[in-house]
Tab-separated table of C-alpha atoms in Angstrom:
chain	number	residue	atom	x	y	z
A	11	UNK	CA	39.093	-33.476	6.038
A	12	UNK	CA	37.424	-36.380	4.822
A	13	UNK	CA	34.258	-34.569	4.148
A	14	UNK	CA	30.761	-35.583	5.217
A	15	UNK	CA	30.320	-39.359	6.039
A	16	UNK	CA	27.549	-41.188	5.318
A	17	UNK	CA	26.810	-44.829	6.189
A	18	UNK	CA	25.817	-47.178	4.595
A	19	UNK	CA	26.239	-46.288	1.020
A	20	UNK	CA	23.513	-48.637	0.141
A	21	UNK	CA	20.737	-50.398	1.981
A	22	UNK	CA	17.945	-52.964	0.937
A	23	UNK	CA	15.534	-54.030	3.501
A	24	UNK	CA	12.050	-55.263	3.470
A	25	UNK	CA	9.185	-53.343	4.217
A	26	UNK	CA	8.568	-53.004	8.073
A	27	UNK	CA	11.847	-53.275	9.004
A	28	UNK	CA	13.886	-50.610	10.684
A	29	UNK	CA	16.592	-48.552	8.824
A	30	UNK	CA	19.009	-46.328	10.422
A	31	UNK	CA	21.171	-43.979	8.383
A	32	UNK	CA	24.270	-42.263	9.581
A	33	UNK	CA	26.021	-39.190	9.115
A	34	UNK	CA	29.375	-37.725	10.397
A	35	UNK	CA	29.458	-34.038	9.814
A	36	UNK	CA	32.693	-32.099	9.080
A	37	UNK	CA	34.167	-30.972	12.202
A	38	UNK	CA	33.513	-27.224	12.984
A	39	UNK	CA	30.221	-27.367	10.993
A	40	UNK	CA	27.295	-26.263	13.270
A	41	UNK	CA	24.738	-27.040	11.019
A	42	UNK	CA	23.368	-30.343	9.768
A	43	UNK	CA	20.477	-31.091	7.249
A	44	UNK	CA	19.071	-34.392	6.004
A	45	UNK	CA	17.695	-34.398	2.522
A	46	UNK	CA	15.734	-37.042	0.471
A	47	UNK	CA	16.134	-37.116	-3.575
A	48	UNK	CA	13.784	-38.854	-5.671
A	49	UNK	CA	12.992	-38.492	-9.190
A	50	UNK	CA	9.410	-37.600	-8.751
A	51	UNK	CA	10.100	-34.997	-5.965
A	52	UNK	CA	13.668	-33.929	-6.369
A	53	UNK	CA	15.562	-32.568	-3.316
A	54	UNK	CA	13.606	-32.449	-0.167
A	55	UNK	CA	14.632	-31.203	3.181
A	56	UNK	CA	13.865	-33.498	5.949
A	57	UNK	CA	15.351	-31.821	9.013
A	58	UNK	CA	17.570	-29.147	9.909
A	59	UNK	CA	19.692	-29.234	13.185
A	60	UNK	CA	21.878	-26.087	14.505
A	61	UNK	CA	24.148	-26.831	17.323
A	62	UNK	CA	22.985	-30.506	17.860
A	63	UNK	CA	19.316	-28.851	18.415
A	64	UNK	CA	16.729	-29.849	15.961
A	65	UNK	CA	15.381	-26.534	14.481
A	66	UNK	CA	12.804	-27.537	11.761
A	67	UNK	CA	11.406	-30.919	11.218
A	68	UNK	CA	8.438	-29.679	8.929
A	69	UNK	CA	10.019	-31.762	6.047
A	70	UNK	CA	9.922	-35.049	7.902
A	71	UNK	CA	7.104	-36.731	5.843
A	72	UNK	CA	5.345	-38.616	8.869
A	73	UNK	CA	5.797	-40.272	12.375
A	74	UNK	CA	7.866	-43.275	11.010
A	75	UNK	CA	10.338	-40.991	10.541
A	76	UNK	CA	12.870	-39.669	13.416
A	77	UNK	CA	16.195	-38.085	13.188
A	78	UNK	CA	18.508	-37.434	16.405
A	79	UNK	CA	21.996	-35.333	16.623
A	80	UNK	CA	23.323	-36.442	20.193
A	81	UNK	CA	26.611	-34.756	19.460
A	82	UNK	CA	28.534	-32.393	17.077
A	83	UNK	CA	30.001	-35.154	15.443
A	84	UNK	CA	27.289	-37.764	14.788
A	85	UNK	CA	23.600	-37.906	13.534
A	86	UNK	CA	21.008	-40.732	12.739
A	87	UNK	CA	18.047	-40.701	10.522
A	88	UNK	CA	15.446	-43.701	11.359
A	89	UNK	CA	12.545	-45.056	9.665
A	90	UNK	CA	10.160	-47.576	11.538
A	91	UNK	CA	8.615	-49.281	10.025
A	92	UNK	CA	10.092	-48.653	6.477
A	93	UNK	CA	7.811	-48.785	3.339
A	94	UNK	CA	8.375	-49.247	-0.393
A	95	UNK	CA	7.690	-45.285	-0.908
A	96	UNK	CA	10.232	-44.578	1.385
A	97	UNK	CA	13.340	-45.718	-1.352
A	98	UNK	CA	15.294	-42.807	-2.115
A	99	UNK	CA	18.728	-41.190	-1.950
A	100	UNK	CA	19.385	-39.671	1.607
A	101	UNK	CA	21.735	-37.172	1.660
A	102	UNK	CA	23.317	-35.435	4.887
A	103	UNK	CA	24.685	-32.032	4.269
A	104	UNK	CA	26.548	-29.722	6.822
A	105	UNK	CA	27.334	-25.699	6.864
A	106	UNK	CA	29.222	-23.636	9.063
A	107	UNK	CA	26.411	-21.156	8.922
A	108	UNK	CA	25.651	-18.023	6.938
A	109	UNK	CA	26.579	-16.870	4.248
A	110	UNK	CA	28.220	-20.468	3.494
A	111	UNK	CA	26.748	-23.039	1.149
A	112	UNK	CA	26.298	-26.588	2.099
A	113	UNK	CA	28.756	-29.739	1.820
A	114	UNK	CA	27.064	-32.903	0.855
A	115	UNK	CA	27.815	-36.571	1.756
A	116	UNK	CA	27.679	-38.858	-1.036
A	117	UNK	CA	24.278	-40.211	0.288
A	118	UNK	CA	22.787	-43.446	1.165
A	119	UNK	CA	20.508	-45.189	-1.464
A	120	UNK	CA	17.862	-46.859	0.176
A	121	UNK	CA	15.683	-49.406	-1.405
A	122	UNK	CA	12.587	-50.903	0.504
A	123	UNK	CA	11.072	-53.976	-1.139
B	262	UNK	CA	9.623	-16.997	1.431
B	263	UNK	CA	12.636	-18.176	-1.188
B	264	UNK	CA	12.422	-19.934	-4.128
B	265	UNK	CA	14.342	-21.400	-7.332
B	266	UNK	CA	13.163	-21.641	-10.751
B	267	UNK	CA	15.508	-23.490	-13.416
B	268	UNK	CA	13.359	-23.399	-16.534
B	269	UNK	CA	15.012	-26.125	-18.437
B	270	UNK	CA	14.666	-29.794	-17.550
B	271	UNK	CA	17.691	-30.531	-20.116
B	272	UNK	CA	20.227	-28.855	-21.919
B	273	UNK	CA	22.130	-30.432	-24.788
B	274	UNK	CA	25.138	-29.042	-26.502
B	275	UNK	CA	28.040	-30.179	-28.720
B	276	UNK	CA	31.703	-30.572	-27.046
B	277	UNK	CA	33.450	-27.003	-27.546
B	278	UNK	CA	30.299	-25.105	-27.727
B	279	UNK	CA	29.161	-22.595	-24.975
B	280	UNK	CA	27.129	-23.876	-22.316
B	281	UNK	CA	24.408	-21.857	-20.246
B	282	UNK	CA	22.123	-22.910	-17.583
B	283	UNK	CA	19.343	-20.683	-16.505
B	284	UNK	CA	18.415	-20.078	-12.896
B	285	UNK	CA	16.055	-17.348	-11.466
B	286	UNK	CA	15.138	-16.892	-7.734
B	287	UNK	CA	13.175	-14.970	-5.499
B	288	UNK	CA	14.005	-14.014	-1.784
B	289	UNK	CA	12.638	-11.289	0.305
B	290	UNK	CA	15.913	-10.138	1.662
B	291	UNK	CA	19.394	-10.291	0.029
B	292	UNK	CA	20.347	-13.483	-1.802
B	293	UNK	CA	23.221	-15.745	-1.423
B	294	UNK	CA	23.360	-18.109	-4.756
B	295	UNK	CA	24.930	-21.227	-5.283
B	296	UNK	CA	25.439	-23.781	-8.230
B	297	UNK	CA	25.821	-27.461	-7.259
B	298	UNK	CA	26.638	-30.323	-9.679
B	299	UNK	CA	25.758	-33.921	-9.347
B	300	UNK	CA	27.613	-36.719	-11.021
B	301	UNK	CA	25.673	-40.238	-11.389
B	302	UNK	CA	25.292	-42.062	-7.856
B	303	UNK	CA	27.258	-39.243	-6.236
B	304	UNK	CA	26.531	-36.487	-4.077
B	305	UNK	CA	26.109	-32.693	-4.790
B	306	UNK	CA	29.477	-30.936	-5.176
B	307	UNK	CA	29.980	-27.226	-4.909
B	308	UNK	CA	30.791	-25.239	-8.273
B	309	UNK	CA	30.534	-21.617	-6.983
B	310	UNK	CA	28.650	-18.781	-5.080
B	311	UNK	CA	27.548	-15.376	-5.265
B	312	UNK	CA	27.413	-13.526	-1.536
B	313	UNK	CA	28.503	-10.093	-2.423
B	314	UNK	CA	30.718	-8.005	-4.547
B	315	UNK	CA	31.723	-8.777	-8.367
B	316	UNK	CA	28.649	-9.894	-10.229
B	317	UNK	CA	30.533	-12.324	-12.199
B	318	UNK	CA	32.030	-14.958	-10.147
B	319	UNK	CA	34.146	-17.751	-11.297
B	320	UNK	CA	33.869	-21.488	-9.980
B	321	UNK	CA	35.588	-24.999	-10.381
B	322	UNK	CA	36.110	-26.591	-13.584
B	323	UNK	CA	35.994	-23.431	-15.793
B	324	UNK	CA	32.532	-22.484	-14.932
B	325	UNK	CA	31.090	-19.044	-14.170
B	326	UNK	CA	27.998	-17.451	-13.105
B	327	UNK	CA	26.603	-13.937	-13.378
B	328	UNK	CA	24.509	-12.188	-10.665
B	329	UNK	CA	22.012	-10.166	-12.497
B	330	UNK	CA	19.734	-8.130	-9.715
B	331	UNK	CA	17.324	-6.627	-11.792
B	332	UNK	CA	16.393	-9.904	-13.388
B	333	UNK	CA	16.741	-11.927	-10.436
B	334	UNK	CA	18.923	-14.283	-12.434
B	335	UNK	CA	21.936	-16.649	-11.587
B	336	UNK	CA	22.787	-18.344	-14.949
B	337	UNK	CA	25.629	-20.810	-14.872
B	338	UNK	CA	27.915	-20.806	-18.019
B	339	UNK	CA	30.851	-22.312	-19.563
B	340	UNK	CA	32.658	-21.037	-22.857
B	341	UNK	CA	33.696	-24.427	-24.244
B	342	UNK	CA	31.731	-27.388	-22.563
B	343	UNK	CA	33.460	-30.948	-22.295
B	344	UNK	CA	31.760	-34.380	-22.600
B	345	UNK	CA	32.823	-34.691	-18.870
B	346	UNK	CA	30.268	-31.811	-17.856
B	347	UNK	CA	27.465	-34.182	-18.468
B	348	UNK	CA	25.582	-34.064	-15.355
B	349	UNK	CA	22.840	-32.754	-13.177
B	350	UNK	CA	23.236	-29.153	-12.036
B	351	UNK	CA	21.402	-27.401	-9.611
B	352	UNK	CA	21.090	-23.709	-8.570
B	353	UNK	CA	20.175	-23.052	-4.863
B	354	UNK	CA	19.479	-19.781	-3.003
B	355	UNK	CA	19.655	-18.705	0.664
B	356	UNK	CA	17.969	-15.689	1.944
B	357	UNK	CA	20.733	-13.591	4.028
B	358	UNK	CA	17.664	-13.998	6.850
B	359	UNK	CA	17.089	-17.695	6.520
B	360	UNK	CA	19.189	-20.983	7.458
B	361	UNK	CA	17.404	-22.876	4.606
B	362	UNK	CA	19.032	-23.493	1.159
B	363	UNK	CA	16.530	-23.798	-1.429
B	364	UNK	CA	17.166	-25.912	-4.557
B	365	UNK	CA	15.862	-25.838	-7.886
B	366	UNK	CA	14.672	-28.744	-9.746
B	367	UNK	CA	17.721	-29.490	-11.353
B	368	UNK	CA	18.857	-29.121	-14.909
B	369	UNK	CA	20.469	-32.394	-16.628
B	370	UNK	CA	23.308	-31.267	-19.038
B	371	UNK	CA	24.197	-33.412	-21.972
B	372	UNK	CA	27.573	-32.815	-23.894
B	373	UNK	CA	27.889	-34.633	-27.155
B	374	UNK	CA	31.266	-35.532	-28.597
């Protein structure tokens, strides 16, 4: 198994541009999570999908952020328009559900200039 | 509600000495407990977990952790630390009634040669 695959690994964009981060979960994992990691706030859960359905998006910072999971093998996190304070490492993690833990992707390092 | 505390931001030890990284938790139901390690510019990697059964669990790279219900702790230990163990360590808890994995703030471990 190739694990959780995230793309791109690095993204540098200008303020105001749209950014799309991608995630391919492990086959058979029915839960998918998007996290953001910064030095100041640590790991923050942004949104959780179960069986492709968004269950909890209370961690999404504002309307500029949106996430979709059109099928069991693909999810996107979009920021439009991007701002410098969105600079962070964004992780996708997936799970088979209780009582299992999560498997994390390698992350996307986003820099908004 | 569930939460995790890692009381130490940093732990410094000499190579060959025992390593302990502390973690305490709070859940309303039964806890599922996890340790993850993050190396620079990498995602979080699973080390070990406690779900049920023996309070002492063994994991990857020679690490182990002991579940202590009365003290609500799940400290990570390694009898003899290696320089290569230098990394950021996260404790996480999942209530048996919840889907969410709550992470501590992380502890940076530095093992000096």
